[in-house]
CSV table of C-alpha atoms and ligand atoms in Angstrom, one decimal:
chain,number,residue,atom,x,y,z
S,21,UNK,CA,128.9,29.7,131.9
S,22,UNK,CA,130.5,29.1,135.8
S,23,UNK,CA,134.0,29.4,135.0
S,24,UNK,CA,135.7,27.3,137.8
S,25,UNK,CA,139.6,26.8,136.3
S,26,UNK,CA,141.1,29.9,137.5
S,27,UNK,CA,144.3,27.7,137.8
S,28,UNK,CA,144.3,27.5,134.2
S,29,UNK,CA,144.2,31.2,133.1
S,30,UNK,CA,142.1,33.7,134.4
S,31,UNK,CA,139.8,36.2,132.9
S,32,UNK,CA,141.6,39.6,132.5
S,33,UNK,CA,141.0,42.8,134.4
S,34,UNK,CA,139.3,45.7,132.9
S,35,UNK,CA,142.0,47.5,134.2
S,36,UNK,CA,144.6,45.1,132.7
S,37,UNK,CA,143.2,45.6,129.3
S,38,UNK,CA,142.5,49.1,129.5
S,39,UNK,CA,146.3,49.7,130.4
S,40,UNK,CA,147.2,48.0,127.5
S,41,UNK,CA,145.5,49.4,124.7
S,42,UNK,CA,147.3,53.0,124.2
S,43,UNK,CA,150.5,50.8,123.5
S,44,UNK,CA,149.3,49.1,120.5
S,45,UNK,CA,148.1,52.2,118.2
S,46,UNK,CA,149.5,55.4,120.1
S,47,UNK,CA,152.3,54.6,121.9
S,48,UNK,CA,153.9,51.8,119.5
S,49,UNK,CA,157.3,52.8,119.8
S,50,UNK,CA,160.2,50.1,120.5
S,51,UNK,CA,160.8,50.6,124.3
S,52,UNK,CA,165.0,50.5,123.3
S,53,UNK,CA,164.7,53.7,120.8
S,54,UNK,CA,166.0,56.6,122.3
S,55,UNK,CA,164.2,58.9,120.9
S,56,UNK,CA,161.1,60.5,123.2
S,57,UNK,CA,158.7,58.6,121.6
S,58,UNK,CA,160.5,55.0,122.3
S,59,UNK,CA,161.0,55.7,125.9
S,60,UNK,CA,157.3,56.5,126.5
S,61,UNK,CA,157.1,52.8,126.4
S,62,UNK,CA,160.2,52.1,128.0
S,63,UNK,CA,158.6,53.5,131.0
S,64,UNK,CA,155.7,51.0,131.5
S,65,UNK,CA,158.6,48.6,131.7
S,66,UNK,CA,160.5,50.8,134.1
S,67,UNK,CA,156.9,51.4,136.1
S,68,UNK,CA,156.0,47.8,136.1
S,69,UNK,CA,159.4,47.0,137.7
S,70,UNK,CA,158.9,49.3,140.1
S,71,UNK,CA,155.2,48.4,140.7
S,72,UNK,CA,155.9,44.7,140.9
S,73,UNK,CA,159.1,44.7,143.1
S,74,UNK,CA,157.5,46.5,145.8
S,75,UNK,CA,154.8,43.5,145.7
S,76,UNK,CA,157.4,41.1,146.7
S,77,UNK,CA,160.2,43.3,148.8
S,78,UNK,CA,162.8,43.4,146.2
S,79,UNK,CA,164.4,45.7,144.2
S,80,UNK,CA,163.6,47.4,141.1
S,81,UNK,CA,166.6,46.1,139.2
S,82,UNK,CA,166.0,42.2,140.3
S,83,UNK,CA,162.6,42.2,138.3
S,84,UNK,CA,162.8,40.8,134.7
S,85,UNK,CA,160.2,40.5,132.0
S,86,UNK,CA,159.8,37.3,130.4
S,87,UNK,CA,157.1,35.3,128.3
S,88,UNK,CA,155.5,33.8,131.2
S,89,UNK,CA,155.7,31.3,133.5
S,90,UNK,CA,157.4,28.5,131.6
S,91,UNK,CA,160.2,30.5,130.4
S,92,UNK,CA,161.1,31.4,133.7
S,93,UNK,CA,161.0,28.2,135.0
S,94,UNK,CA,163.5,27.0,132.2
S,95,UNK,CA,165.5,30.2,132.5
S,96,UNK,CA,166.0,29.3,136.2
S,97,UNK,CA,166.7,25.3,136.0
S,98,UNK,CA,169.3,26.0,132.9
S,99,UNK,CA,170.8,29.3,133.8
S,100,UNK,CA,172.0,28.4,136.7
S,101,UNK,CA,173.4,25.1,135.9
S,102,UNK,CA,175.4,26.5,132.6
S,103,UNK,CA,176.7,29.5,135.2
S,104,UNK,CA,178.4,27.1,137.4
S,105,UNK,CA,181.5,25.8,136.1
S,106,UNK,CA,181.7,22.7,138.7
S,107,UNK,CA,182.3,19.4,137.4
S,108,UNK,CA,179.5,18.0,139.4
S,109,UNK,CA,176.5,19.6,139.7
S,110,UNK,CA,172.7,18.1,141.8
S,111,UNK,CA,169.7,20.2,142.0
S,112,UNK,CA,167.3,19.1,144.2
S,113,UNK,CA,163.3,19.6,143.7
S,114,UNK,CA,160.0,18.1,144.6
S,115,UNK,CA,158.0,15.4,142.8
S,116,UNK,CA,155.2,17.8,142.5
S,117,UNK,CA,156.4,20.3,140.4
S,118,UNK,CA,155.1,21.9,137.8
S,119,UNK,CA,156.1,20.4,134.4
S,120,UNK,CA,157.9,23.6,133.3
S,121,UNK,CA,160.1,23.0,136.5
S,122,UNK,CA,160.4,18.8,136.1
S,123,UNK,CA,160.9,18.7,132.5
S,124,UNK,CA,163.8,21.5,132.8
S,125,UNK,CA,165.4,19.3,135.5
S,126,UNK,CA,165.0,16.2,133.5
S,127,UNK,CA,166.4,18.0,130.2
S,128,UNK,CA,169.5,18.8,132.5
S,129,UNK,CA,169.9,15.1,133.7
S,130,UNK,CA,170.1,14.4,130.1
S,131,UNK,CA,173.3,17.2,130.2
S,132,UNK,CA,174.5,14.9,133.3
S,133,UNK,CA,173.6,17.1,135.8
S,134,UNK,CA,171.9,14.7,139.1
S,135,UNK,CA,168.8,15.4,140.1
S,136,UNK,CA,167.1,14.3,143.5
S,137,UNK,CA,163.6,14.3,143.0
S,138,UNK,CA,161.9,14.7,146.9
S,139,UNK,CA,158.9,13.1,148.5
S,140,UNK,CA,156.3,15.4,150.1
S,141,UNK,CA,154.0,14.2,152.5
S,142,UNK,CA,149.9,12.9,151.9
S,143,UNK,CA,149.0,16.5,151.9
S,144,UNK,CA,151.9,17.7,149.4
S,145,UNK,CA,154.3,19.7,152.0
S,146,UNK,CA,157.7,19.0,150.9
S,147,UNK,CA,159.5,16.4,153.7
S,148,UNK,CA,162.2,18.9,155.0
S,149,UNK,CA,164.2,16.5,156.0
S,150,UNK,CA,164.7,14.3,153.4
S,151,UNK,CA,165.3,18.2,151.6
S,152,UNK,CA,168.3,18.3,153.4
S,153,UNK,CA,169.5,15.2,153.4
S,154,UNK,CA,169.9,15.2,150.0
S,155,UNK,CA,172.3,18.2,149.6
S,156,UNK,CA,175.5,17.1,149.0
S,157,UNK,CA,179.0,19.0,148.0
S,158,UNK,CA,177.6,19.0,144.3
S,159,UNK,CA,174.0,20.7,145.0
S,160,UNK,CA,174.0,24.0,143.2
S,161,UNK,CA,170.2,24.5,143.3
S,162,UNK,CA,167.1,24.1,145.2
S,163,UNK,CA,163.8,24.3,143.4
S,164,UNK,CA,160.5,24.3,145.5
S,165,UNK,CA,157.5,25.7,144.2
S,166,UNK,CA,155.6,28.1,146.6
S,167,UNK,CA,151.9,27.1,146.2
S,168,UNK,CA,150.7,23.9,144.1
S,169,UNK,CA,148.7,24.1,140.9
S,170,UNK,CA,146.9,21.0,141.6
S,171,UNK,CA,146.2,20.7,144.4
S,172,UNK,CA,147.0,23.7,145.9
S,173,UNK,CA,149.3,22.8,149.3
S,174,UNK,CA,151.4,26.0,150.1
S,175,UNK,CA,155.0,24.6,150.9
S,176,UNK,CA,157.3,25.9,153.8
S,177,UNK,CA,159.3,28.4,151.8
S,178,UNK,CA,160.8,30.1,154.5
S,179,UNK,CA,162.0,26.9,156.0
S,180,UNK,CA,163.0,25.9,153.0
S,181,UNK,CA,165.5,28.8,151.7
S,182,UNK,CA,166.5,28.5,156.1
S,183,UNK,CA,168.1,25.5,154.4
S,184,UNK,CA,169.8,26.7,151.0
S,185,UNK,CA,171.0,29.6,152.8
S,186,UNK,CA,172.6,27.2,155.5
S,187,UNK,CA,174.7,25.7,152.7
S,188,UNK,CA,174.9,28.3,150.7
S,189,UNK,CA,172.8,27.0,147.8
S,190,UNK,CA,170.3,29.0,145.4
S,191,UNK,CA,167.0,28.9,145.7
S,192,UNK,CA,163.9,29.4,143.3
S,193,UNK,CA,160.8,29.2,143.8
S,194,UNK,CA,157.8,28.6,141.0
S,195,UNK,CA,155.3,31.1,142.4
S,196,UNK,CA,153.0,31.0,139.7
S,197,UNK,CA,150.0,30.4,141.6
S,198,UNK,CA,150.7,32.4,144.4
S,199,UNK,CA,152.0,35.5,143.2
S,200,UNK,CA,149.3,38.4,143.9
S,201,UNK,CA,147.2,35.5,145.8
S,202,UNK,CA,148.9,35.0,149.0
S,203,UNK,CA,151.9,37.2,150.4
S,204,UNK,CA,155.4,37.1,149.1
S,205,UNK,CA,158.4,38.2,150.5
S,206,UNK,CA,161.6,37.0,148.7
S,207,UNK,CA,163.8,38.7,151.8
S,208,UNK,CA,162.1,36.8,154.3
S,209,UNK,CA,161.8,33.5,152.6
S,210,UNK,CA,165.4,33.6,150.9
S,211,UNK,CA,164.4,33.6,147.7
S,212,UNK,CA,166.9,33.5,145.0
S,213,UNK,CA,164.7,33.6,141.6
S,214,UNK,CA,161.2,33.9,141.5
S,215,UNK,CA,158.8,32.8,138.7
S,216,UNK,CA,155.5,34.5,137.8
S,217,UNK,CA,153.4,34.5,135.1
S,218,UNK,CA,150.5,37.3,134.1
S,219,UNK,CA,147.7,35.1,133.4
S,220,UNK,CA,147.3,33.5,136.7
S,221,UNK,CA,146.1,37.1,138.3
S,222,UNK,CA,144.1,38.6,135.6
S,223,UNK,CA,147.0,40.0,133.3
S,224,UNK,CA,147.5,38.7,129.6
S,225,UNK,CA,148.6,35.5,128.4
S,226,UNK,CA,152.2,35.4,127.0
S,227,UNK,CA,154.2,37.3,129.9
S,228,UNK,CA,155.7,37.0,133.0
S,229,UNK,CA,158.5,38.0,135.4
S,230,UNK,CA,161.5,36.3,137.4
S,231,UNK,CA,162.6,37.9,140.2
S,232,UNK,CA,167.1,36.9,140.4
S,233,UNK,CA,168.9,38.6,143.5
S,234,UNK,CA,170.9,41.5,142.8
S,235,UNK,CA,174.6,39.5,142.2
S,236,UNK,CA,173.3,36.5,141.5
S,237,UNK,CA,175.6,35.9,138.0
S,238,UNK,CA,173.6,34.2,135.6
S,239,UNK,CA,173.9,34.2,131.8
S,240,UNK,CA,171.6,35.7,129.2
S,241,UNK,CA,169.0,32.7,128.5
S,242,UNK,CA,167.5,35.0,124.9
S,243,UNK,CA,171.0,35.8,123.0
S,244,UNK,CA,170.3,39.0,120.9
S,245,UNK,CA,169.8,42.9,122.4
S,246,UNK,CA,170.7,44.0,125.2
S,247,UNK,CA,167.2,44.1,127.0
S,248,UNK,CA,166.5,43.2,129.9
S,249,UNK,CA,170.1,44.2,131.9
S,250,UNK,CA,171.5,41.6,129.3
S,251,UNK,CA,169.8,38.8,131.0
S,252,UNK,CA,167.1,38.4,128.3
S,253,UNK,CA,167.4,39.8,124.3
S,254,UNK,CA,164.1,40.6,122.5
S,255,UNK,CA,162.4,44.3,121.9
S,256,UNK,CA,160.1,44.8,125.0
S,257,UNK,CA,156.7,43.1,125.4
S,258,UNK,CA,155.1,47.3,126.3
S,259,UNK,CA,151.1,46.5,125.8
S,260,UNK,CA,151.7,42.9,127.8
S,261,UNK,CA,153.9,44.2,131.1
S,262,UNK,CA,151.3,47.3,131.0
S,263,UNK,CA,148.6,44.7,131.6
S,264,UNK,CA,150.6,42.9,133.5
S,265,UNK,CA,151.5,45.4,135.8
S,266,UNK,CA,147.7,47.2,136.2
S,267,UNK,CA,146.9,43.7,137.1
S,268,UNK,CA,149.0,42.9,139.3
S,269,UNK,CA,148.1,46.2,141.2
S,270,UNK,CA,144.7,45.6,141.5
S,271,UNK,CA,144.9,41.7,142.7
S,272,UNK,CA,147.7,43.1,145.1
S,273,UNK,CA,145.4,45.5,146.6
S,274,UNK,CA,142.6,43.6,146.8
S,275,UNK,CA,144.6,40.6,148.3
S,276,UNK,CA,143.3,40.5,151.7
S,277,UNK,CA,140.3,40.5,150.7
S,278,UNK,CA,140.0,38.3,148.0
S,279,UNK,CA,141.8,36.1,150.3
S,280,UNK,CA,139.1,36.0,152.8
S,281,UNK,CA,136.0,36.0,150.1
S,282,UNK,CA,137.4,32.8,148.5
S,283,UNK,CA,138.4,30.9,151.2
S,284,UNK,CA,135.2,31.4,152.7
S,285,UNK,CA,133.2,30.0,149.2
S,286,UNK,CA,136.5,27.4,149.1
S,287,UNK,CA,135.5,26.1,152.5
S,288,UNK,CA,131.7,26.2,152.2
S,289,UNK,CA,132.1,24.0,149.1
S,290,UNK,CA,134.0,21.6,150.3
S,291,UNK,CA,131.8,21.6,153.1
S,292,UNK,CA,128.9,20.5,150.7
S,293,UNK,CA,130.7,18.3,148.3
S,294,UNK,CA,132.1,16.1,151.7
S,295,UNK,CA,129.0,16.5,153.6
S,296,UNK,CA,126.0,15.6,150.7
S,297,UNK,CA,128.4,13.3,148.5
S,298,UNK,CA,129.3,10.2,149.5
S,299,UNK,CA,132.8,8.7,148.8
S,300,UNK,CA,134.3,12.5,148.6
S,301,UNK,CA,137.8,13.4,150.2
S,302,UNK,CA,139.8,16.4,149.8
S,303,UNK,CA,143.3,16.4,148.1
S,304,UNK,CA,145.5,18.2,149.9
S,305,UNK,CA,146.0,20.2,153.0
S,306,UNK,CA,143.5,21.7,154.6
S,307,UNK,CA,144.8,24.7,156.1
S,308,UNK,CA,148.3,25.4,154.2
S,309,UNK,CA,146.2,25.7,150.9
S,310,UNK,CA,145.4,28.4,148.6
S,311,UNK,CA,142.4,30.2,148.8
S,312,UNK,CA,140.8,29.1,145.5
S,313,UNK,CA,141.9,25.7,145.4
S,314,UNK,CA,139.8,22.5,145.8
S,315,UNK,CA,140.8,19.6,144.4
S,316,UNK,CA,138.6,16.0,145.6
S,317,UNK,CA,138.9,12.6,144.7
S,318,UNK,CA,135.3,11.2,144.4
S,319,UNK,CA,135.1,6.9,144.8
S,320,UNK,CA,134.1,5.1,141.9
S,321,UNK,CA,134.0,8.1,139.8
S,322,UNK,CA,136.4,8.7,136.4
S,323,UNK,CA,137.0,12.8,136.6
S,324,UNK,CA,137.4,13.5,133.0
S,325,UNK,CA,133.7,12.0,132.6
S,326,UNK,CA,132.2,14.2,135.5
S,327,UNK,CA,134.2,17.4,133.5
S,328,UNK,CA,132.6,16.3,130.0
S,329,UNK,CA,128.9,16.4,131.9
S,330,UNK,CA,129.8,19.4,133.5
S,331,UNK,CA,131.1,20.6,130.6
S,332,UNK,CA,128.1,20.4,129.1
S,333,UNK,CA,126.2,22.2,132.1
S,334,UNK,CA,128.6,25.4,131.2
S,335,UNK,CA,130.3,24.1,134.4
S,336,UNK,CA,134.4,24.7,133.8
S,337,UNK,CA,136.5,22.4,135.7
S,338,UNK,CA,139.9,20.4,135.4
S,339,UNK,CA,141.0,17.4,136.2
S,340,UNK,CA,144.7,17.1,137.2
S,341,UNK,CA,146.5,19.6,136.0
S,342,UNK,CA,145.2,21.2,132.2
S,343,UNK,CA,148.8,20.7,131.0
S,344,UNK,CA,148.4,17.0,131.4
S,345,UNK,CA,145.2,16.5,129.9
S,346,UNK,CA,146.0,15.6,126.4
S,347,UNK,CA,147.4,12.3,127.6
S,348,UNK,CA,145.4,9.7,130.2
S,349,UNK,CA,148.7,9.2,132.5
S,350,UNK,CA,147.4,10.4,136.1
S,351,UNK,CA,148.9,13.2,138.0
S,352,UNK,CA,151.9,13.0,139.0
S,353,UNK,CA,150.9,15.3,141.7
S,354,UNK,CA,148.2,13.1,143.5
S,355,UNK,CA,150.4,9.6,142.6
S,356,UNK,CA,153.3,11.7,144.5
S,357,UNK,CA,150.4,12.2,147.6
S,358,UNK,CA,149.8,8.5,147.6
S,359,UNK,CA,146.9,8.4,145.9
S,360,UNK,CA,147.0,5.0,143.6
S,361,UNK,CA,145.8,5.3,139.9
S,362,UNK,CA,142.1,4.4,140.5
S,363,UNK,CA,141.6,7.5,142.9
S,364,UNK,CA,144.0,9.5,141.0
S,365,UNK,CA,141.6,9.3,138.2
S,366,UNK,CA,138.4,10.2,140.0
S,367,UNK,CA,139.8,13.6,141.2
S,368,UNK,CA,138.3,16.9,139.9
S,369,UNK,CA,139.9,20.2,140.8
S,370,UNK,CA,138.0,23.5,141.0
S,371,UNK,CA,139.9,26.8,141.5
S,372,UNK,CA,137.9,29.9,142.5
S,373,UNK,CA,138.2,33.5,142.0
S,374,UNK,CA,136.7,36.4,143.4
S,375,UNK,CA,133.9,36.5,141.3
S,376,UNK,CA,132.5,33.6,141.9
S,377,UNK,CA,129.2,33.8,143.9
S,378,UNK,CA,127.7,31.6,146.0
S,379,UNK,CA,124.8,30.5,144.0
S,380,UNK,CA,127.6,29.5,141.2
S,381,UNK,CA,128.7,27.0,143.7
S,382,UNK,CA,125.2,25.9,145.2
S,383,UNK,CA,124.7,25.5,141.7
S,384,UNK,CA,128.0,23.6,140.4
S,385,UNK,CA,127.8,20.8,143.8
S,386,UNK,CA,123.7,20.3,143.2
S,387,UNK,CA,124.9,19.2,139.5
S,388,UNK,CA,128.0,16.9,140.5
S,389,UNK,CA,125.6,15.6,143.1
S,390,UNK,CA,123.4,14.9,140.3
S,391,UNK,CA,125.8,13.6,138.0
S,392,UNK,CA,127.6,11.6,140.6
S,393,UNK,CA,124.6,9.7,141.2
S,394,UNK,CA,123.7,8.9,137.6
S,395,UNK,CA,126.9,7.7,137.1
S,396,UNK,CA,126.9,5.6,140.1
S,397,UNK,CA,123.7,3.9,139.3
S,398,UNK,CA,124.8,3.0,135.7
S,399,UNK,CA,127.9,1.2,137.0
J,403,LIG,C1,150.6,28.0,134.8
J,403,LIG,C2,151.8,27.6,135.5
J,403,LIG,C3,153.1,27.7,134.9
J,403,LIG,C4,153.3,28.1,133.5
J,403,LIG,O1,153.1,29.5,133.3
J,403,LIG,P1,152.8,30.0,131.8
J,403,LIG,O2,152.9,31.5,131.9
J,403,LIG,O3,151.5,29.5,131.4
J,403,LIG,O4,153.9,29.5,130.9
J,403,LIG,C5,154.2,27.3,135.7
J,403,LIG,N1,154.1,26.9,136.9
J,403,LIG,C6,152.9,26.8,137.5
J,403,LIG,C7,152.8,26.4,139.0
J,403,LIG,C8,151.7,27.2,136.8
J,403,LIG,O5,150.5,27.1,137.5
């Protein structure tokens, strides 16, 4: 198999798993006992707060544990709309969101609240701009992801929380995909809340971690114990934030140079695809982009075909984004790029991790060559 959906979920660490074993059958204890045997796994959560907040220059005591991504995502959208008390209230986010992020926003529209939904340009950087000419008295909340699942653009964080600190409004970020990928610094880009989720860098599926500034008064999103500073009830996830945490080290420390090892295969493939393949453009930008992300539209070509005939070549790629593939409706990413339906359909993305090797992509392009030509001559 050439696994090549690393946007999806990717294959745990050795380290990940080997950190979380010991808290399944020796150290099993509820991390809120108090007696010696609970806080042994109290401290993998303390640790793992420690570990992580150093990762993205905050504090200790702004780092808390959640079920993943999603959860922090909703936790952000709601929370801070049911802490403000203003009769009024507008968030403002992008049109390429993740799902967790736009189907938050539009559950609060449903509450009333207003929502401006902004343009970002044809490589998916958020139109800065228009950002701020949409705040009005009533904006309570920016949302702008940091690095795009699709396609992968990296947005202009720091210029965007410049402008929610301006006006005083608070900013999250979805930094899903770029969390132990590319640097984060929540001081220098004025991050308010932060999401993250395990799975993206190795960790296991089923946890995750917001980051909310220290006095930032939000309400508990889990009613129940008292976990998580009160913020969010439920016994502690020990075996999960232990592999979350040993993964997060070693993607953190091997950063740079994972960083440099994929965009050098990222690069080299598109090379090939745009060079040998006819009809073949790249979504997206080319230099604010993650290093693992390609994502191409290919003429003439429907992308959930070419991902059944790779599929059957032990060839893993996605078309769109995976949470969208249950229904036909294109991306709302590439529509929101200016792609129309017809090349929104033909795209194919392909996100890389370290372990790829080269003759995995030799490989993966001389079979979409291939199979782009054998579709091409049927039609
Ligand atoms: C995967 C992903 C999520 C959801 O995270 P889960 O932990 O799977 O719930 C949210 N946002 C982005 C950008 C993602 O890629």
């Amino acid at each position: 198999m050439i696994y090549l959906d690393n946007a999806a979920t990717t294959m745990m660490s050795k380290e990940a798993i080997d950190a979380m074993l010991p808290y399944f059958d020796t150290y099993y204890g509820n991390p809120s006992s108090i007696y010696e045997f609970g806080t042994i796994s109290k401290e993998v959560l303390e640790r793992g707060r420690r570990s992580i907040s150093k990762m993205i220059n905050c504090k200790e005591n702004e780092i808390y544990f959640t079920s993943g991504g999603t959860e922090a995502d909703n936790f952000a959208i709601k929370q801070v709309c049911e802490a403000c008390k203003r009769q009024k209230k507008h968030i403002i986010t992008t049109k390429i969101e993740h799902h967790a992020v736009l189907h938050s926003c539009m559950a609060m529209e449903r509450n009333g609240v207003q929502v401006t939904y902004v343009d970002v340009d044809s490589r998916g950087r958020v139109k800065l701009n228009e950002l701020e000419n949409a705040i009005t008295n009533d904006t309570i909340l920016i949302s702008v992801m940091h690095a795009n699942n699709e396609i992968g653009t990296v947005e202009p964080l720091e210029r965007v929380g410049g402008i929610a600190k301006k006006y005083g409004i608070i900013f999250h970020t979805d930094a899903v995909q770029s969390f132990c990928h590319i640097p984060i610094d929540v001081r220098h880009f004025n991050v308010d809340i932060l999401s993250a989720s395990s799975h993206k860098f190795g960790g296991p599926k089923g946890v995750g971690f917001m980051y909310v500034r220290e006095g930032l008064k939000l309400n508990p999103f889990m009613d129940g114990g008292s976990q998580e500073m009160g913020l969010r009830a439920g016994t502690g996830n020990a075996a999960g934030i232990a592999g979350m945490t040993a993964a997060a080290q070693k993607s953190y420390d091997n950063m740079r140079k994972n960083i440099r090892y994929e965009t050098r295969l990222r690069d080299y493939m598109i090379g090939r695809l745009v060079r040998e393949i006819p009809g073949v453009s790249l979504n997206g930008h080319p230099s604010y982009r993650l290093p693992n992300n390609i994502n191409i539209s290919i003429s003439g070509i429907d992308g959930g075909v070419l991902m059944v005939m790779l599929d059957l070549e032990g060839i893993c790629v996605s078309t769109g984004s995976a949470c969208t593939q249950s229904h036909t409706s294109p991306s709302h990413v590439l529509l929101a790029i200016g792609l129309d339906e017809r090349q929104a359909g033909s795209s194919v993305r392909i996100t890389l991790s370290e372990k790829n090797t080269a003759e995995e992509i030799n490989r993966t392009v001389d079979i979409i060559k291939r199979e782009v030509a054998k579709l091409r001559e049927k039609a």
